[in-house]
JSON list of C-alpha atoms in Angstrom, two decimals:
[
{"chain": "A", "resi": 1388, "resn": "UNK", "atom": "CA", "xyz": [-11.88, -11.11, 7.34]},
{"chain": "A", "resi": 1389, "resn": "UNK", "atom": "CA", "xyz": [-10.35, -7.43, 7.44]},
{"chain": "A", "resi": 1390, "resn": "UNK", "atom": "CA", "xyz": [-11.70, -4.85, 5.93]},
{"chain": "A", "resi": 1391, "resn": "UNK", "atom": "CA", "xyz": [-10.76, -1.08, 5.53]},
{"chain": "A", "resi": 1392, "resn": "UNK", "atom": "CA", "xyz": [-13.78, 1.56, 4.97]},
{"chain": "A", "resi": 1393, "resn": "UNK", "atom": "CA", "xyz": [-12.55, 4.96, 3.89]},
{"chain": "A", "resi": 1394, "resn": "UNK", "atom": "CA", "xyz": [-16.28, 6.67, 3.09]},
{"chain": "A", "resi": 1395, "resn": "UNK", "atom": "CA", "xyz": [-14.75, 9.91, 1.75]},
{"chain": "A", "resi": 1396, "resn": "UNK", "atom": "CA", "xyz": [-13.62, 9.33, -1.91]},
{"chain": "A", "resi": 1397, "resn": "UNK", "atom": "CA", "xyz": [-12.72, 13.11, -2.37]},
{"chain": "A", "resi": 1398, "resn": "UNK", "atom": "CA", "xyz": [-12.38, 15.66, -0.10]},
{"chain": "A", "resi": 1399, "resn": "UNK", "atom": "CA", "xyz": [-11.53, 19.32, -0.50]},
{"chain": "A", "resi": 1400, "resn": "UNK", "atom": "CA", "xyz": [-9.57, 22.06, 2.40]},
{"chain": "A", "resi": 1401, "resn": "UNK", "atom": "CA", "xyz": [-8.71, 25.32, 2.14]},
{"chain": "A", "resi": 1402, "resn": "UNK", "atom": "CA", "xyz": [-4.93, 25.96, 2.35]},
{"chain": "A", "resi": 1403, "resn": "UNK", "atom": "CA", "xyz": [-3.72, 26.17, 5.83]},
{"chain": "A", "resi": 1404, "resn": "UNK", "atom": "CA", "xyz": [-6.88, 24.71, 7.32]},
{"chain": "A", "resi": 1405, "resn": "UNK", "atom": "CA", "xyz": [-7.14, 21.42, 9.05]},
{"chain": "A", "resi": 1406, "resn": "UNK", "atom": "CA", "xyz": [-8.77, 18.01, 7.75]},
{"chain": "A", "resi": 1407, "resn": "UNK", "atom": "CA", "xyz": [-9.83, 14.78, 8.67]},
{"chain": "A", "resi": 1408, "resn": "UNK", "atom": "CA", "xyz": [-10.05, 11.95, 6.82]},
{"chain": "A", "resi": 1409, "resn": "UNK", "atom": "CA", "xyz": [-12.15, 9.42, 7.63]},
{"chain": "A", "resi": 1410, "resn": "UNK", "atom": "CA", "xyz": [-10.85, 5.02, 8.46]},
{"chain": "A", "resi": 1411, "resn": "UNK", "atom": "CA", "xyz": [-13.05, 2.59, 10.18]},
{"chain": "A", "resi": 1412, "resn": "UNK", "atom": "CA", "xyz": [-11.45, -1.11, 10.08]},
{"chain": "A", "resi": 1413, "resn": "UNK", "atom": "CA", "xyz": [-12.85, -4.38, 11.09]},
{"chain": "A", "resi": 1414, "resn": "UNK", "atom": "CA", "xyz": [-11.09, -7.19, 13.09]},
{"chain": "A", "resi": 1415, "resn": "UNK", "atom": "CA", "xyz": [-11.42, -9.30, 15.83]},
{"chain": "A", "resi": 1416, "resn": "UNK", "atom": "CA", "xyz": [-7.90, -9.39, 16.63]},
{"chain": "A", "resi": 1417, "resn": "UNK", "atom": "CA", "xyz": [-7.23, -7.61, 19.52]},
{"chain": "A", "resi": 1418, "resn": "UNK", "atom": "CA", "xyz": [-3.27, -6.82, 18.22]},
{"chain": "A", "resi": 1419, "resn": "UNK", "atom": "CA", "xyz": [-3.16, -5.00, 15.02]},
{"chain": "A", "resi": 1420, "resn": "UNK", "atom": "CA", "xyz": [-1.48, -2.19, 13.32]},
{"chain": "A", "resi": 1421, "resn": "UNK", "atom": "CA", "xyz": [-2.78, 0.90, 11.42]},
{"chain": "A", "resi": 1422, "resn": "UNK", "atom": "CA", "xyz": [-1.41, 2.76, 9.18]},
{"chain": "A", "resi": 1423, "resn": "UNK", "atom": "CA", "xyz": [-1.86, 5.81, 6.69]},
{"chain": "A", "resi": 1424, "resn": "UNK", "atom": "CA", "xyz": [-0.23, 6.46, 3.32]},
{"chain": "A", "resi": 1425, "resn": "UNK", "atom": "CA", "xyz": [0.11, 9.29, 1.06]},
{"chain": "A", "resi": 1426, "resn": "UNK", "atom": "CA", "xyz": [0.13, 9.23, -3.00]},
{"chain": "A", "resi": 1427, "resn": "UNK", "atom": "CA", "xyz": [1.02, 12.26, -4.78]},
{"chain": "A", "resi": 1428, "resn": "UNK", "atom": "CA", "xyz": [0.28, 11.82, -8.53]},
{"chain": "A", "resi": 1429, "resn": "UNK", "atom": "CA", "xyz": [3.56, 10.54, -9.06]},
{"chain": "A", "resi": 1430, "resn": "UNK", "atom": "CA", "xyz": [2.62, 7.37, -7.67]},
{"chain": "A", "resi": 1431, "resn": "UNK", "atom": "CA", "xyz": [4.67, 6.27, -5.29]},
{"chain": "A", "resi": 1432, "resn": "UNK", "atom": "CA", "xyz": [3.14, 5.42, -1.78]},
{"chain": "A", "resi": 1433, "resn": "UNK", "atom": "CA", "xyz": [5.06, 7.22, 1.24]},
{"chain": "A", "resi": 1434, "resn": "UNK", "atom": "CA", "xyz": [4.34, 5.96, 4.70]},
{"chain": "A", "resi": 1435, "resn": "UNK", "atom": "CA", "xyz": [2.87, 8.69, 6.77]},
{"chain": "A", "resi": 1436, "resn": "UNK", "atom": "CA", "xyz": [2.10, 7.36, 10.18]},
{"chain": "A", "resi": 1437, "resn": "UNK", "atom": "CA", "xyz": [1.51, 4.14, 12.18]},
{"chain": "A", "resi": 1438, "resn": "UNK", "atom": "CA", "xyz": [-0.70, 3.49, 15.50]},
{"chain": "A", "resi": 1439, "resn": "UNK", "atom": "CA", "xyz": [-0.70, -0.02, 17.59]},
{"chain": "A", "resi": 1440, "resn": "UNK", "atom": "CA", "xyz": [-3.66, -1.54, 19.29]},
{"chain": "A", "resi": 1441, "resn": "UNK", "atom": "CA", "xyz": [-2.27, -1.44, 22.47]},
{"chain": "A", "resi": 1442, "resn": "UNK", "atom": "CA", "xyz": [-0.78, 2.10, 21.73]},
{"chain": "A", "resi": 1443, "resn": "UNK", "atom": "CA", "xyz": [-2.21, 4.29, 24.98]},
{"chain": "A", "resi": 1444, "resn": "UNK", "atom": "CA", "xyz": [-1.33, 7.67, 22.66]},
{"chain": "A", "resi": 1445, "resn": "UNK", "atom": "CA", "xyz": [-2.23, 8.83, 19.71]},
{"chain": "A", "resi": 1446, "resn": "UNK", "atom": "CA", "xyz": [0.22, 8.96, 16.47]},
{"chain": "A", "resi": 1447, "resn": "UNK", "atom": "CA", "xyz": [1.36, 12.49, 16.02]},
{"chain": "A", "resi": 1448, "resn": "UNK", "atom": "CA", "xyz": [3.78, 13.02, 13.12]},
{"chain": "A", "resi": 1449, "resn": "UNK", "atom": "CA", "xyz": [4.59, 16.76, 12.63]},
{"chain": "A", "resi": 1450, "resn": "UNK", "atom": "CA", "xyz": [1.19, 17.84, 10.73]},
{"chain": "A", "resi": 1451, "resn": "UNK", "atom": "CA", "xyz": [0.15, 14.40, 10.75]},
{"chain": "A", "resi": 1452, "resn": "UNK", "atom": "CA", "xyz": [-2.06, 12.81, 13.90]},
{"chain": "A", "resi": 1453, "resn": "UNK", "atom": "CA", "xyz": [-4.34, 9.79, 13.77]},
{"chain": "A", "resi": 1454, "resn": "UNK", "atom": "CA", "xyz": [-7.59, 10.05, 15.91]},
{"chain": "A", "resi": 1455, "resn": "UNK", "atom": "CA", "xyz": [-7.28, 6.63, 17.55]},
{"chain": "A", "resi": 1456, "resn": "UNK", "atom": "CA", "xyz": [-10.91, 5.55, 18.65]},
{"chain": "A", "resi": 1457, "resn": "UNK", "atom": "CA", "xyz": [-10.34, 1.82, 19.92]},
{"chain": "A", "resi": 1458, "resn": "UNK", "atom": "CA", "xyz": [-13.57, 1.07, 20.46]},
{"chain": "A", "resi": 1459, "resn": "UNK", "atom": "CA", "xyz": [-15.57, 2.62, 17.56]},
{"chain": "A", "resi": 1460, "resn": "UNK", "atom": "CA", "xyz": [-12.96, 1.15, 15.41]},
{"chain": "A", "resi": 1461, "resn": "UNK", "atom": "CA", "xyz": [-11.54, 4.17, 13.77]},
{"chain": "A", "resi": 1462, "resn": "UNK", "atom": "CA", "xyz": [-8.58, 5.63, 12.98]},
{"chain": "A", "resi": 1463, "resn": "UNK", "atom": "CA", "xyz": [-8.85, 9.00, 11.26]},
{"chain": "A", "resi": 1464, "resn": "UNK", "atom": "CA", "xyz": [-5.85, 10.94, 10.02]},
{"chain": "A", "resi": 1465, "resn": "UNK", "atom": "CA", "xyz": [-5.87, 14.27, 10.75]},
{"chain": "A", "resi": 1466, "resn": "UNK", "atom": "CA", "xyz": [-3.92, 16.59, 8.54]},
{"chain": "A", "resi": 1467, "resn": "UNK", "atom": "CA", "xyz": [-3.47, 20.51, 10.30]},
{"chain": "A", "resi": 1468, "resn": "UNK", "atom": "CA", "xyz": [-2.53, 23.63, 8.60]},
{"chain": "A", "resi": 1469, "resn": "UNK", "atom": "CA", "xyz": [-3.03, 22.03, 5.30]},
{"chain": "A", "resi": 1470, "resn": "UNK", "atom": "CA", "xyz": [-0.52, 22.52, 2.27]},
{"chain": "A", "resi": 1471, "resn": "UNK", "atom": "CA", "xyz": [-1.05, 22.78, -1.35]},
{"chain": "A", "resi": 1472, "resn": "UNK", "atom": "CA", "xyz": [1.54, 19.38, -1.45]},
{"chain": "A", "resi": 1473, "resn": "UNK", "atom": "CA", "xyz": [-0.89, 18.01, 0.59]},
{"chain": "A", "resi": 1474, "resn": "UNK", "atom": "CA", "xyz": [-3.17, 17.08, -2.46]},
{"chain": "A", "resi": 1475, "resn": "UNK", "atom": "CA", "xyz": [-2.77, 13.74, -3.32]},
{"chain": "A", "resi": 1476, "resn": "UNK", "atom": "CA", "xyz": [-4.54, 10.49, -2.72]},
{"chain": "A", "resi": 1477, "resn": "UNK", "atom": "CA", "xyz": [-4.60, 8.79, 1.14]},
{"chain": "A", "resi": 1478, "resn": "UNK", "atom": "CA", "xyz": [-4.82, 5.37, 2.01]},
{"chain": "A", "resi": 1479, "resn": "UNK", "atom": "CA", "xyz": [-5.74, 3.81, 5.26]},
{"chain": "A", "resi": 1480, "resn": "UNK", "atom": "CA", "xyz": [-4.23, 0.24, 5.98]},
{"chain": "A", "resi": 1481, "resn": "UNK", "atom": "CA", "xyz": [-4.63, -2.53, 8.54]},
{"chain": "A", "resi": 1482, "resn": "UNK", "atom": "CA", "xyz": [-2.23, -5.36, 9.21]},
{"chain": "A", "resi": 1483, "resn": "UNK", "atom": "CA", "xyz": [-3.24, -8.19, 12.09]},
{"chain": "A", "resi": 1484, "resn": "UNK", "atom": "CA", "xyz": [-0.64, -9.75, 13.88]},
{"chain": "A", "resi": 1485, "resn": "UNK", "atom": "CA", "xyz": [-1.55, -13.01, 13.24]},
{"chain": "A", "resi": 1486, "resn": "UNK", "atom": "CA", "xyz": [-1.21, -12.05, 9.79]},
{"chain": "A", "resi": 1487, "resn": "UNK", "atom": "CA", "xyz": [1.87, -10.03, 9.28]},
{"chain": "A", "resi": 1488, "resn": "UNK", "atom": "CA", "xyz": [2.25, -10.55, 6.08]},
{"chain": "A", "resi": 1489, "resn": "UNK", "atom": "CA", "xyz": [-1.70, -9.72, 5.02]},
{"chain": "A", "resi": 1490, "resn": "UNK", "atom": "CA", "xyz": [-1.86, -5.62, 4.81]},
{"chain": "A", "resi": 1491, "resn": "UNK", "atom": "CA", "xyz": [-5.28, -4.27, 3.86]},
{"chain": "A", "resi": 1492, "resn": "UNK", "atom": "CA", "xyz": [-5.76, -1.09, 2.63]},
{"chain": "A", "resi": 1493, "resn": "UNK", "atom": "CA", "xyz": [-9.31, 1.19, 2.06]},
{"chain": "A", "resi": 1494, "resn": "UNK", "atom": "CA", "xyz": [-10.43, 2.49, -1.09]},
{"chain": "A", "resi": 1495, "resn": "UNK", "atom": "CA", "xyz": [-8.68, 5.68, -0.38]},
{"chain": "A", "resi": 1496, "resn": "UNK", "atom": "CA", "xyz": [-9.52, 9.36, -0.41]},
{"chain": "A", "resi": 1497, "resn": "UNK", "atom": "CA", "xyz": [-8.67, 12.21, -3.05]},
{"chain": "A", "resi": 1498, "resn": "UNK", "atom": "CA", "xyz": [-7.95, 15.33, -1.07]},
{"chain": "A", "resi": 1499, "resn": "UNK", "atom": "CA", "xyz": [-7.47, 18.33, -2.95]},
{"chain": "A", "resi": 1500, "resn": "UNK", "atom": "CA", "xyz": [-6.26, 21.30, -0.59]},
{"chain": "A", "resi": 1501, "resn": "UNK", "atom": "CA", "xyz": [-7.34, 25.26, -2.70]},
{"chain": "A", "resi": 1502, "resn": "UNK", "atom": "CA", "xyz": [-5.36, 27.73, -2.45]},
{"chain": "B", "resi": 710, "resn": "UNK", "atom": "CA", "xyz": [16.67, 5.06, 3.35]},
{"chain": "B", "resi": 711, "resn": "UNK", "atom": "CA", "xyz": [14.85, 2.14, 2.29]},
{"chain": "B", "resi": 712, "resn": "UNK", "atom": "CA", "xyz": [14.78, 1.98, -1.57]},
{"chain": "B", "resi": 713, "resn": "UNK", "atom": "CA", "xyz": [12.39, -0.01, -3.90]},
{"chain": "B", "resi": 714, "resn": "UNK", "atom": "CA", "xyz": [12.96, 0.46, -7.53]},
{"chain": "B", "resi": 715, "resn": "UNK", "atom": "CA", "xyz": [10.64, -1.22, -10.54]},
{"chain": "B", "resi": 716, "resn": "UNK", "atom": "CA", "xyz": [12.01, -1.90, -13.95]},
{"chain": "B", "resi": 717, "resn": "UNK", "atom": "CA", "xyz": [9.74, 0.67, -15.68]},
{"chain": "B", "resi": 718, "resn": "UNK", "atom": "CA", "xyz": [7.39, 3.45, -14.53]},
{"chain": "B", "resi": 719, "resn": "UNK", "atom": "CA", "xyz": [5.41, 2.69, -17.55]},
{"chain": "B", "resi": 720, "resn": "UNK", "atom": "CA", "xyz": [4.86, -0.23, -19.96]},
{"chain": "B", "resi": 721, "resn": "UNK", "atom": "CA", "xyz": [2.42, -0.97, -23.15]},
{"chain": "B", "resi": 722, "resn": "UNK", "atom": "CA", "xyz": [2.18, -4.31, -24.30]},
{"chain": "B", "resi": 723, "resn": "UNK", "atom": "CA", "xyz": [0.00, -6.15, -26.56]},
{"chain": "B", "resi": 724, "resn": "UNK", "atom": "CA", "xyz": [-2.42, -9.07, -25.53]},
{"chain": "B", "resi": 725, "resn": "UNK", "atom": "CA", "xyz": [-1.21, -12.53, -25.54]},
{"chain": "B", "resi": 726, "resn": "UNK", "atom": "CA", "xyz": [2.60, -11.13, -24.74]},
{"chain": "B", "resi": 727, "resn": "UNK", "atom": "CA", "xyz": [4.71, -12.23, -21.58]},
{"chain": "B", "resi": 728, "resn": "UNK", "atom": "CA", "xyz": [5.35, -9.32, -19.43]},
{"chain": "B", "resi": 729, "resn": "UNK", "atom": "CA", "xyz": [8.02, -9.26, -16.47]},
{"chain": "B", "resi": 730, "resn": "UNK", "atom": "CA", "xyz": [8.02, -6.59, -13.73]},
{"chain": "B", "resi": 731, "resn": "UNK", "atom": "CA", "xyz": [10.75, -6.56, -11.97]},
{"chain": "B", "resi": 732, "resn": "UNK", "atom": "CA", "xyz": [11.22, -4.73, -8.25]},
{"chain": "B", "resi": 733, "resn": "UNK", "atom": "CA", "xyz": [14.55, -4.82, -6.42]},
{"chain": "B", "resi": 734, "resn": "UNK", "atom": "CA", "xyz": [15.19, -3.55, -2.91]},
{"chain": "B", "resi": 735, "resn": "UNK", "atom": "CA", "xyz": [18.62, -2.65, -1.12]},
{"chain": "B", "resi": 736, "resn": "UNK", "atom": "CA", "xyz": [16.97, -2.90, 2.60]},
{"chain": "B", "resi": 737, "resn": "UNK", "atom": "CA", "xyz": [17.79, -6.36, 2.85]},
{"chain": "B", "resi": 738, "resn": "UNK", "atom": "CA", "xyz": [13.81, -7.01, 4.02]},
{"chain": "B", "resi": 739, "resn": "UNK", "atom": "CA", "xyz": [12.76, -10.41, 3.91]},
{"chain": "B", "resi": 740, "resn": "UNK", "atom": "CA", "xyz": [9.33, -9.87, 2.98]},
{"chain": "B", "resi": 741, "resn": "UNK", "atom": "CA", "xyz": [8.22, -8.62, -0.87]},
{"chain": "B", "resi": 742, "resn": "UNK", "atom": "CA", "xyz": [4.66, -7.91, -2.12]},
{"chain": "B", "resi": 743, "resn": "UNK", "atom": "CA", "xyz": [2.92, -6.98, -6.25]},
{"chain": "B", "resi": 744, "resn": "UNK", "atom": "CA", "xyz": [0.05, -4.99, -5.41]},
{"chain": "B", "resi": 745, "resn": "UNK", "atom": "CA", "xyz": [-2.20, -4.07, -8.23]},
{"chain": "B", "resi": 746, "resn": "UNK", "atom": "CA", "xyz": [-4.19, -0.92, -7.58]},
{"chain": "B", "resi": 747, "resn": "UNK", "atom": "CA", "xyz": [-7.01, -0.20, -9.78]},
{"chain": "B", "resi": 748, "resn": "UNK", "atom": "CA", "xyz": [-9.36, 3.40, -8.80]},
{"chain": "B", "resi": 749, "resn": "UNK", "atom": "CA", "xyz": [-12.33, 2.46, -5.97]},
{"chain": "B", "resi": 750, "resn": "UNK", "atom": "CA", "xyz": [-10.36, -0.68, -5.11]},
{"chain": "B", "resi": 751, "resn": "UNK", "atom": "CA", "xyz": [-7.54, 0.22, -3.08]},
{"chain": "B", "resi": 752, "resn": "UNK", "atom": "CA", "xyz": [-4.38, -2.09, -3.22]},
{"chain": "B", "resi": 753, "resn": "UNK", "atom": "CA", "xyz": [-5.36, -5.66, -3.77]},
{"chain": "B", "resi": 754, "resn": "UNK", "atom": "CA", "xyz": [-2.49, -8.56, -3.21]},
{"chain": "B", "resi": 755, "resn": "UNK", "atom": "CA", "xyz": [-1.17, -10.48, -6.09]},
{"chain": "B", "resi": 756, "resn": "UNK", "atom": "CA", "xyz": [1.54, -12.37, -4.57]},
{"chain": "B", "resi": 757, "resn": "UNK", "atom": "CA", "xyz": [3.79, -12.07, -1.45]},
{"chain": "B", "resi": 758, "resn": "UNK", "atom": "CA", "xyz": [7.36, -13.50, -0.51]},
{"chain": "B", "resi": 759, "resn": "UNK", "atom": "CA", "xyz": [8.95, -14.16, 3.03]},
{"chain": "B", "resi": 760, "resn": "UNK", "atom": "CA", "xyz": [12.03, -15.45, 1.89]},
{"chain": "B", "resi": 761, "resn": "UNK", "atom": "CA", "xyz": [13.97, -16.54, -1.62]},
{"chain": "B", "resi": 762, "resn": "UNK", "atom": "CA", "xyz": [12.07, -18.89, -3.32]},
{"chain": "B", "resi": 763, "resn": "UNK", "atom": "CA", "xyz": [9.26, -18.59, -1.18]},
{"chain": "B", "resi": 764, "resn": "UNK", "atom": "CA", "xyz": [5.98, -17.18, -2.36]},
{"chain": "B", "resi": 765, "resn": "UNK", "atom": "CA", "xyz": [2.40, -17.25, -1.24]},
{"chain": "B", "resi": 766, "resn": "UNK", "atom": "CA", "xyz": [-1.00, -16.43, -3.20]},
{"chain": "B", "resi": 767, "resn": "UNK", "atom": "CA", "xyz": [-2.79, -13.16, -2.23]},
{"chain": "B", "resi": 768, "resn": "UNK", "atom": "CA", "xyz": [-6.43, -12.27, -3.35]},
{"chain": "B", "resi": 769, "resn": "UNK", "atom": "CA", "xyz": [-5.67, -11.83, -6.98]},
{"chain": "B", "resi": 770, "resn": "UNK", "atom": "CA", "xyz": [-2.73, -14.61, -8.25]},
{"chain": "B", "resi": 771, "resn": "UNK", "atom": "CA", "xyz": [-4.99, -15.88, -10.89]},
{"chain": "B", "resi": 772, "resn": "UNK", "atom": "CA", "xyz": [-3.36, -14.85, -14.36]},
{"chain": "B", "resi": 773, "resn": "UNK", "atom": "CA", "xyz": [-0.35, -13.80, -12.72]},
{"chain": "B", "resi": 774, "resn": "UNK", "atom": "CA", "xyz": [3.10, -15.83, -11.09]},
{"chain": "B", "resi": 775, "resn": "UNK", "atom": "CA", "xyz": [5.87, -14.53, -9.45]},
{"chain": "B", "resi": 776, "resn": "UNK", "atom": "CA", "xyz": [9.91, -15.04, -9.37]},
{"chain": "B", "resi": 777, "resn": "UNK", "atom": "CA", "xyz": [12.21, -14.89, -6.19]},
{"chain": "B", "resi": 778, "resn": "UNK", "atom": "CA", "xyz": [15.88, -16.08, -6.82]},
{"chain": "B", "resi": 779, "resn": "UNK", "atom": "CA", "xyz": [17.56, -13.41, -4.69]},
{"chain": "B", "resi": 780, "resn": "UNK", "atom": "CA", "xyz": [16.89, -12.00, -1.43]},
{"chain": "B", "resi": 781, "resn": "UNK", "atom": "CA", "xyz": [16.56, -8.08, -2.70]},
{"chain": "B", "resi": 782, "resn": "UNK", "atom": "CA", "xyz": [14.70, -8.71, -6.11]},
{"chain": "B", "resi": 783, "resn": "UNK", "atom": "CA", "xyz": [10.98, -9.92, -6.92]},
{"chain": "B", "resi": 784, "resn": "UNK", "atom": "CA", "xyz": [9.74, -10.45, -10.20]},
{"chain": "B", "resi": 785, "resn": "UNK", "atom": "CA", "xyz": [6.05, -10.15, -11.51]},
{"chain": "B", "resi": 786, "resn": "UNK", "atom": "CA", "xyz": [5.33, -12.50, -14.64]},
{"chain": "B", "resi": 787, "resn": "UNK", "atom": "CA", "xyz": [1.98, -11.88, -17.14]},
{"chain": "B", "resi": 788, "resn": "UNK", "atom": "CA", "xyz": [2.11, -15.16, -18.86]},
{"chain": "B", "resi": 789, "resn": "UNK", "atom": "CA", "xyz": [0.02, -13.79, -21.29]},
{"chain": "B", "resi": 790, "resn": "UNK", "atom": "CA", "xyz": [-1.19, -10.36, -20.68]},
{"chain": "B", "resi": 791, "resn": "UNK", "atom": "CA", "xyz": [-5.10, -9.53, -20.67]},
{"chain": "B", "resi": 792, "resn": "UNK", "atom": "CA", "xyz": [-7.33, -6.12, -21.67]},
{"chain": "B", "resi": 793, "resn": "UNK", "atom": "CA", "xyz": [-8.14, -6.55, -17.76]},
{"chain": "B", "resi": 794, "resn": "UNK", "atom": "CA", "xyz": [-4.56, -6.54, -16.33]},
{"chain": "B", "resi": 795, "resn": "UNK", "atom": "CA", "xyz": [-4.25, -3.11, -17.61]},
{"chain": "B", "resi": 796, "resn": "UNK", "atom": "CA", "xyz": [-3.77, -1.39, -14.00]},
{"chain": "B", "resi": 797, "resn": "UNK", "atom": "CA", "xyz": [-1.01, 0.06, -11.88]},
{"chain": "B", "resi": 798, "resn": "UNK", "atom": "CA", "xyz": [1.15, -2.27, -10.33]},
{"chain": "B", "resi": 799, "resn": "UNK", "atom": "CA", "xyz": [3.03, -1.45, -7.11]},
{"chain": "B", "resi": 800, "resn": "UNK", "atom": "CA", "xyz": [6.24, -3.40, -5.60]},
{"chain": "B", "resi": 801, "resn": "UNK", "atom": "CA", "xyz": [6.99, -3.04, -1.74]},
{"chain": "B", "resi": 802, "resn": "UNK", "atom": "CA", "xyz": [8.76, -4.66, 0.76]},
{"chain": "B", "resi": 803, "resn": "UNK", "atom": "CA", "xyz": [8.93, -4.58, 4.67]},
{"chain": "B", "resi": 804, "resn": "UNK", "atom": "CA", "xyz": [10.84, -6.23, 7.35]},
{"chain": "B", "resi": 805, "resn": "UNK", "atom": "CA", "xyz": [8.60, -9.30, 9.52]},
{"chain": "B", "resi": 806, "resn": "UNK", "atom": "CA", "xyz": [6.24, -8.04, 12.32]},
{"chain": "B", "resi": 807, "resn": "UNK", "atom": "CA", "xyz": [2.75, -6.79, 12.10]},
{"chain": "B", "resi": 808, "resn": "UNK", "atom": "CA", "xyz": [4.41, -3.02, 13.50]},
{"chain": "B", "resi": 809, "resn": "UNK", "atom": "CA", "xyz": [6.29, -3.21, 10.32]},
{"chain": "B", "resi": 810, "resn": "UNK", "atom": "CA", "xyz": [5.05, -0.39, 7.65]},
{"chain": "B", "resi": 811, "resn": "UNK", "atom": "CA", "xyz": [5.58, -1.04, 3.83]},
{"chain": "B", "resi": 812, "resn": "UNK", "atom": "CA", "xyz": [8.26, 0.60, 1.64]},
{"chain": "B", "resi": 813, "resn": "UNK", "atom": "CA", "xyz": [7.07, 0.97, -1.66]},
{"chain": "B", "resi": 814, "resn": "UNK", "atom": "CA", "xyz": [8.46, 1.28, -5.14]},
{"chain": "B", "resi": 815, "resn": "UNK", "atom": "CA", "xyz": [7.19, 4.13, -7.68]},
{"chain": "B", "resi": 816, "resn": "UNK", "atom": "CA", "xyz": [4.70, 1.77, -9.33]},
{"chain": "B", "resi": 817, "resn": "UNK", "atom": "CA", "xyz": [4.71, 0.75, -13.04]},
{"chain": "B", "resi": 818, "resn": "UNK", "atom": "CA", "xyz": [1.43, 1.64, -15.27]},
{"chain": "B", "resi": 819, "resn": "UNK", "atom": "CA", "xyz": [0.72, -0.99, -17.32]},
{"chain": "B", "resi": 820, "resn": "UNK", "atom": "CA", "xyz": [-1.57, -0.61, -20.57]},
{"chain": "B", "resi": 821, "resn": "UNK", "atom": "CA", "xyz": [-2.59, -4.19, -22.70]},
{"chain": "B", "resi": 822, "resn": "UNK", "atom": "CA", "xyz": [-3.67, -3.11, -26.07]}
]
């Protein structure tokens, strides 16, 4: 079965500093898709970035990169030059191909960026 | 811009009551998922749908059923709300293909008194 491990339930940055926060998955799939998500307190989940399996690069997405490790099985998000907006709850998620309709996500991590 | 809307963004209902959630999408995706996110537990699967009138069981179906008469809406049904379903409940859809990310709506919190 999947399974999403995000170790880091809070996490604090200074304003304008960089993070990481931490996604190992599990899957014997070898085609996959990862993905992060943002939730400010207003709820709503905004998709932040995605990274294949077979992708060669890392996902950048402006101030958003993902720290593809294939074969350690993680997939941090890094967040540089943090903002106070920035503080809000992150969730890593899996989907396997065979399963396309099956996301997983990780317990998620509270970051809380100081001014 | 992909846009998922729910019925309410908050809801208090009394135990034993029917509750309907309702989430409606103007993408024209095929696929529709009710999350249920509760803190330390992430976003656990109630039901999914891959087409109208299609719907398949995720982790947590027991206590809930779900309604899909029309491509862009997908309805969440407490048949009789429980103390324990008190949680936030999350609506998203996504086209097919594992590549695919989720487009979510704003959530509805949900208190059973």
């Amino acid at each position: 079965a999947q399974k999403i491990t995000q170790t880091q339930p809070g996490m604090f940055v200074q304003e304008k500093e960089a993070v990481t926060l931490d996604c190992t998955y599990d899957t014997s799939d070898p085609s996959y898709g990862l993905f992060w998500y943002k939730q400010p307190s207003s709820g709503e989940m905004i998709f932040l970035i995605y990274q294949g399996s077979y992708d060669q690069q890392n996902a950048t997405e402006g101030r958003y990169s993902l720290n593809f490790q294939k074969a350690r099985k993680s997939a941090n998000l890094v967040i540089s030059a943090s903002q106070l907006g920035d503080s809000a709850m992150y969730f890593c998620a899996m989907r396997e191909a065979p399963n396309n309709n099956d996301m997983r996500f990780g317990a998620g991590t509270r970051l809380t960026v100081k001014p | 811009d992909v846009k998922v809307t729910q019925s309410s963004r908050y809801l208090v209902k009394r135990t034993g009551e029917k509750v309907f959630l309702e989430c409606v999408q103007d993408m024209d995706h095929e696929n529709m998922f009710w999350y249920r996110q509760d803190p330390g537990l992430g976003l656990r699967l109630i039901y999914f749908s891959y087409d109208v009138k299609m719907k398949e069981k995720g982790d947590i179906p027991e206590g809930y059923s779900v309604s899909r008469e029309k491509k862009e809406r997908f309805s969440l049904i407490l048949e009789s709300a429980s103390t324990n379903q008190t949680s936030m409940y999350l609506c998203a859809s996504s086209l097919g293909g594992f590549q695919e990310t989720q487009y979510f709506g704003p959530g509805t919190r949900l208190l059973v008194l």
